[in-house]
Amino acid sequence: YQGMPLKGYTPLFEAMLDHPNITVRLGEDAIPRLGLDGDVLTVDGVPFQGPVVYTGAADELFGRRFGPLPYRTLDFRFETLDQTWFQSRGAVNYTVDQPYTRITEFKHMTLEKSPRTVILKEYSKNCDFARGDIPYYPILSPESTALFEKYTAALAAYKNLYLIGRLAEYRYYNMDAAVSRALAAADEILAAHFACGASV
């Protein structure tokens, strides 16, 4: 089964973030604001005891001190086709028989009616931070797992810092697993830091 939120992801996240206790700041690098010297986490140079959730690449928190964790990135290539449909499903994954790893045809999910269609091909390659690539998938191996464990050991001193998500936990999550993990993490954080221990 494949699907998406009825009105798309943007309204879903807008509703989730529409709370007086939430401030959204775009275009800012959070890492310089986090201090991980000693055993007390600081935010903007001030000790901070509340929970901090970090979803970026774990190695970035320490300036890749132990070496960069390997990731895969994607090149996205759109094609507009003069045909009603290209494929029978919204997303079709490919393993080794094509140079791309997935083709998405959005009309299946948006239910748009049109004599033309737009597809998106995803091409996977090694992530190169010097090139400005965005990491998407961890490359799991015994070596990368050992390297990730060095970073998590260095972060263990900060009991109020939570690494959550594909990049931060250096794990592959599908969307359903990512949502499930986020909900479980919210329960963990509430139980650890707030007396009410309420479930979300």
Tab-separated table of C-alpha atoms in Angstrom:
chain	number	residue	atom	x	y	z
A	1	TYR	CA	0.000	0.000	0.000
A	2	GLN	CA	1.200	3.508	-0.789
A	3	GLY	CA	-0.319	6.741	0.360
A	4	MET	CA	0.187	10.234	1.644
A	5	PRO	CA	-1.706	12.653	3.926
A	6	LEU	CA	-5.012	13.752	2.394
A	7	LYS	CA	-3.912	17.385	1.890
A	8	GLY	CA	-0.204	16.622	1.523
A	9	TYR	CA	2.709	16.890	3.944
A	10	THR	CA	2.931	20.694	4.067
A	11	PRO	CA	-0.462	21.245	5.783
A	12	LEU	CA	0.266	18.280	8.067
A	13	PHE	CA	3.482	19.866	9.348
A	14	GLU	CA	1.967	23.346	9.467
A	15	ALA	CA	-0.741	22.023	11.795
A	16	MET	CA	1.797	20.162	13.935
A	17	LEU	CA	3.980	23.263	14.308
A	18	ASP	CA	1.091	25.686	14.942
A	19	HIS	CA	1.587	25.928	18.715
A	20	PRO	CA	2.559	28.957	20.819
A	21	ASN	CA	5.496	27.046	22.353
A	22	ILE	CA	7.015	26.227	18.960
A	23	THR	CA	9.187	28.643	16.994
A	24	VAL	CA	10.327	27.662	13.515
A	25	ARG	CA	13.568	29.194	12.280
A	26	LEU	CA	14.667	28.476	8.738
A	27	GLY	CA	18.081	28.965	7.195
A	28	GLU	CA	19.948	28.718	10.507
A	29	ASP	CA	22.717	26.311	11.418
A	30	ALA	CA	21.837	24.885	14.841
A	31	ILE	CA	25.183	23.195	15.429
A	32	PRO	CA	27.149	26.360	16.345
A	33	ARG	CA	24.445	27.124	18.921
A	34	LEU	CA	24.936	23.768	20.681
A	35	GLY	CA	27.865	23.462	23.047
A	36	LEU	CA	29.116	19.953	23.753
A	37	ASP	CA	32.213	20.786	25.810
A	38	GLY	CA	32.529	19.112	29.186
A	39	ASP	CA	29.470	17.201	30.334
A	40	VAL	CA	26.845	19.966	30.239
A	41	LEU	CA	25.003	20.805	27.040
A	42	THR	CA	24.783	24.528	26.338
A	43	VAL	CA	22.562	26.472	23.976
A	44	ASP	CA	23.965	29.840	22.905
A	45	GLY	CA	26.642	29.482	25.599
A	46	VAL	CA	24.175	28.974	28.468
A	47	PRO	CA	23.789	25.605	30.249
A	48	PHE	CA	20.522	24.018	29.181
A	49	GLN	CA	18.791	21.258	31.139
A	50	GLY	CA	15.674	20.781	29.000
A	51	PRO	CA	15.435	18.112	26.307
A	52	VAL	CA	17.130	18.791	22.969
A	53	VAL	CA	16.135	16.708	19.950
A	54	TYR	CA	18.712	16.546	17.170
A	55	THR	CA	17.774	14.996	13.813
A	56	GLY	CA	20.849	15.841	11.731
A	57	ALA	CA	23.915	13.714	11.049
A	58	ALA	CA	25.499	12.643	14.352
A	59	ASP	CA	29.073	13.181	13.133
A	60	GLU	CA	28.308	16.857	12.406
A	61	LEU	CA	27.761	17.512	16.124
A	62	PHE	CA	31.483	16.970	16.712
A	63	GLY	CA	32.764	18.439	13.463
A	64	ARG	CA	33.387	14.899	12.174
A	65	ARG	CA	36.156	14.560	14.788
A	66	PHE	CA	36.444	10.787	14.344
A	67	GLY	CA	35.906	10.930	10.590
A	68	PRO	CA	32.849	11.352	8.382
A	69	LEU	CA	30.084	8.792	8.481
A	70	PRO	CA	29.369	7.511	4.960
A	71	TYR	CA	25.996	8.307	3.415
A	72	ARG	CA	24.246	7.945	0.093
A	73	THR	CA	22.677	10.954	-1.558
A	74	LEU	CA	20.256	11.294	-4.444
A	75	ASP	CA	20.063	13.158	-7.712
A	76	PHE	CA	16.443	13.938	-8.594
A	77	ARG	CA	15.516	14.198	-12.271
A	78	PHE	CA	12.015	15.209	-13.338
A	79	GLU	CA	10.531	14.291	-16.706
A	80	THR	CA	7.274	15.559	-18.208
A	81	LEU	CA	5.753	13.000	-20.563
A	82	ASP	CA	3.080	13.367	-23.213
A	83	GLN	CA	1.125	10.378	-21.994
A	84	THR	CA	-1.650	9.910	-19.446
A	85	TRP	CA	0.183	7.419	-17.227
A	86	PHE	CA	3.733	6.100	-17.014
A	87	GLN	CA	3.438	3.326	-14.419
A	88	SER	CA	0.757	1.498	-12.445
A	89	ARG	CA	1.692	2.790	-8.959
A	90	GLY	CA	2.782	6.029	-7.336
A	91	ALA	CA	6.287	4.782	-6.590
A	92	VAL	CA	8.171	1.862	-8.076
A	93	ASN	CA	11.539	0.817	-6.630
A	94	TYR	CA	14.338	-0.667	-8.724
A	95	THR	CA	17.213	-2.756	-7.420
A	96	VAL	CA	20.027	-3.431	-9.879
A	97	ASP	CA	18.525	-3.466	-13.356
A	98	GLN	CA	18.369	0.328	-13.863
A	99	PRO	CA	20.684	3.277	-13.107
A	100	TYR	CA	17.915	4.839	-10.963
A	101	THR	CA	16.571	3.445	-7.708
A	102	ARG	CA	12.987	4.733	-7.799
A	103	ILE	CA	10.466	6.354	-10.104
A	104	THR	CA	7.631	8.361	-8.580
A	105	GLU	CA	4.561	9.345	-10.591
A	106	PHE	CA	2.732	11.924	-8.512
A	107	LYS	CA	-0.657	11.720	-10.232
A	108	HIS	CA	-1.316	8.434	-8.465
A	109	MET	CA	-1.127	10.223	-5.103
A	110	THR	CA	-2.650	13.589	-5.935
A	111	LEU	CA	-5.425	12.083	-8.106
A	112	GLU	CA	-4.783	14.816	-10.680
A	113	LYS	CA	-6.537	14.440	-14.026
A	114	SER	CA	-4.308	15.344	-16.954
A	115	PRO	CA	-3.404	13.961	-20.397
A	116	ARG	CA	0.277	14.437	-19.445
A	117	THR	CA	2.235	13.116	-16.496
A	118	VAL	CA	5.339	14.025	-14.504
A	119	ILE	CA	7.723	11.413	-13.169
A	120	LEU	CA	10.718	11.720	-10.879
A	121	LYS	CA	13.719	9.412	-11.192
A	122	GLU	CA	16.067	9.065	-8.222
A	123	TYR	CA	19.732	8.298	-8.860
A	124	SER	CA	21.749	7.164	-5.834
A	125	LYS	CA	25.419	8.037	-5.312
A	126	ASN	CA	27.934	8.452	-2.519
A	127	CYS	CA	27.405	11.635	-0.516
A	128	ASP	CA	30.225	14.171	-0.802
A	129	PHE	CA	29.865	16.995	1.728
A	130	ALA	CA	32.568	19.018	-0.046
A	131	ARG	CA	30.339	18.989	-3.120
A	132	GLY	CA	27.392	20.210	-1.033
A	133	ASP	CA	25.486	16.929	-1.192
A	134	ILE	CA	22.623	16.275	1.195
A	135	PRO	CA	22.844	12.952	3.061
A	136	TYR	CA	19.785	10.720	2.747
A	137	TYR	CA	20.732	7.142	3.606
A	138	PRO	CA	23.373	5.703	5.940
A	139	ILE	CA	25.797	3.248	4.360
A	140	LEU	CA	25.815	0.463	6.923
A	141	SER	CA	28.895	-1.682	7.346
A	142	PRO	CA	30.901	-2.965	10.332
A	143	GLU	CA	33.279	-0.015	9.884
A	144	SER	CA	30.583	2.661	9.713
A	145	THR	CA	28.731	1.106	12.659
A	146	ALA	CA	31.929	1.187	14.742
A	147	LEU	CA	32.480	4.814	13.747
A	148	PHE	CA	28.908	5.724	14.688
A	149	GLU	CA	29.409	4.063	18.075
A	150	LYS	CA	32.367	6.413	18.719
A	151	TYR	CA	30.061	9.384	18.216
A	152	THR	CA	27.277	7.965	20.369
A	153	ALA	CA	29.800	7.205	23.138
A	154	ALA	CA	30.965	10.833	23.022
A	155	LEU	CA	27.332	11.989	23.225
A	156	ALA	CA	26.428	9.708	26.154
A	157	ALA	CA	27.403	12.394	28.678
A	158	TYR	CA	24.523	14.605	27.562
A	159	LYS	CA	21.464	12.953	29.098
A	160	ASN	CA	19.110	15.615	27.728
A	161	LEU	CA	20.285	15.262	24.104
A	162	TYR	CA	18.207	12.910	21.981
A	163	LEU	CA	19.337	11.684	18.573
A	164	ILE	CA	16.214	10.830	16.596
A	165	GLY	CA	15.735	9.989	12.943
A	166	ARG	CA	17.520	8.409	10.021
A	167	LEU	CA	20.611	10.644	10.054
A	168	ALA	CA	20.963	11.080	13.811
A	169	GLU	CA	20.482	7.394	14.644
A	170	TYR	CA	22.374	6.232	11.545
A	171	ARG	CA	19.553	3.844	10.641
A	172	TYR	CA	17.334	3.426	7.642
A	173	TYR	CA	13.698	4.240	8.396
A	174	ASN	CA	10.730	4.064	6.048
A	175	MET	CA	8.136	6.776	6.668
A	176	ASP	CA	5.894	4.571	8.824
A	177	ALA	CA	8.842	3.526	11.001
A	178	ALA	CA	10.053	7.144	11.256
A	179	VAL	CA	6.651	8.285	12.540
A	180	SER	CA	6.472	5.363	14.972
A	181	ARG	CA	9.981	6.116	16.254
A	182	ALA	CA	9.151	9.821	16.712
A	183	LEU	CA	6.032	8.995	18.745
A	184	ALA	CA	7.950	6.524	20.935
A	185	ALA	CA	10.740	9.078	21.444
A	186	ALA	CA	8.200	11.726	22.460
A	187	ASP	CA	6.882	9.362	25.140
A	188	GLU	CA	10.450	8.700	26.341
A	189	ILE	CA	11.226	12.417	26.554
A	190	LEU	CA	7.985	13.229	28.372
A	191	ALA	CA	8.587	10.454	30.895
A	192	ALA	CA	12.215	11.497	31.483
A	193	HIS	CA	11.764	15.275	31.710
A	194	PHE	CA	8.204	16.091	32.654
A	195	ALA	CA	6.416	15.025	35.828
A	196	CYS	CA	3.103	14.501	34.056
A	197	GLY	CA	4.581	11.726	31.887
A	198	ALA	CA	1.648	12.217	29.548
A	199	SER	CA	1.563	10.231	26.374
A	200	VAL	CA	1.335	11.946	22.977
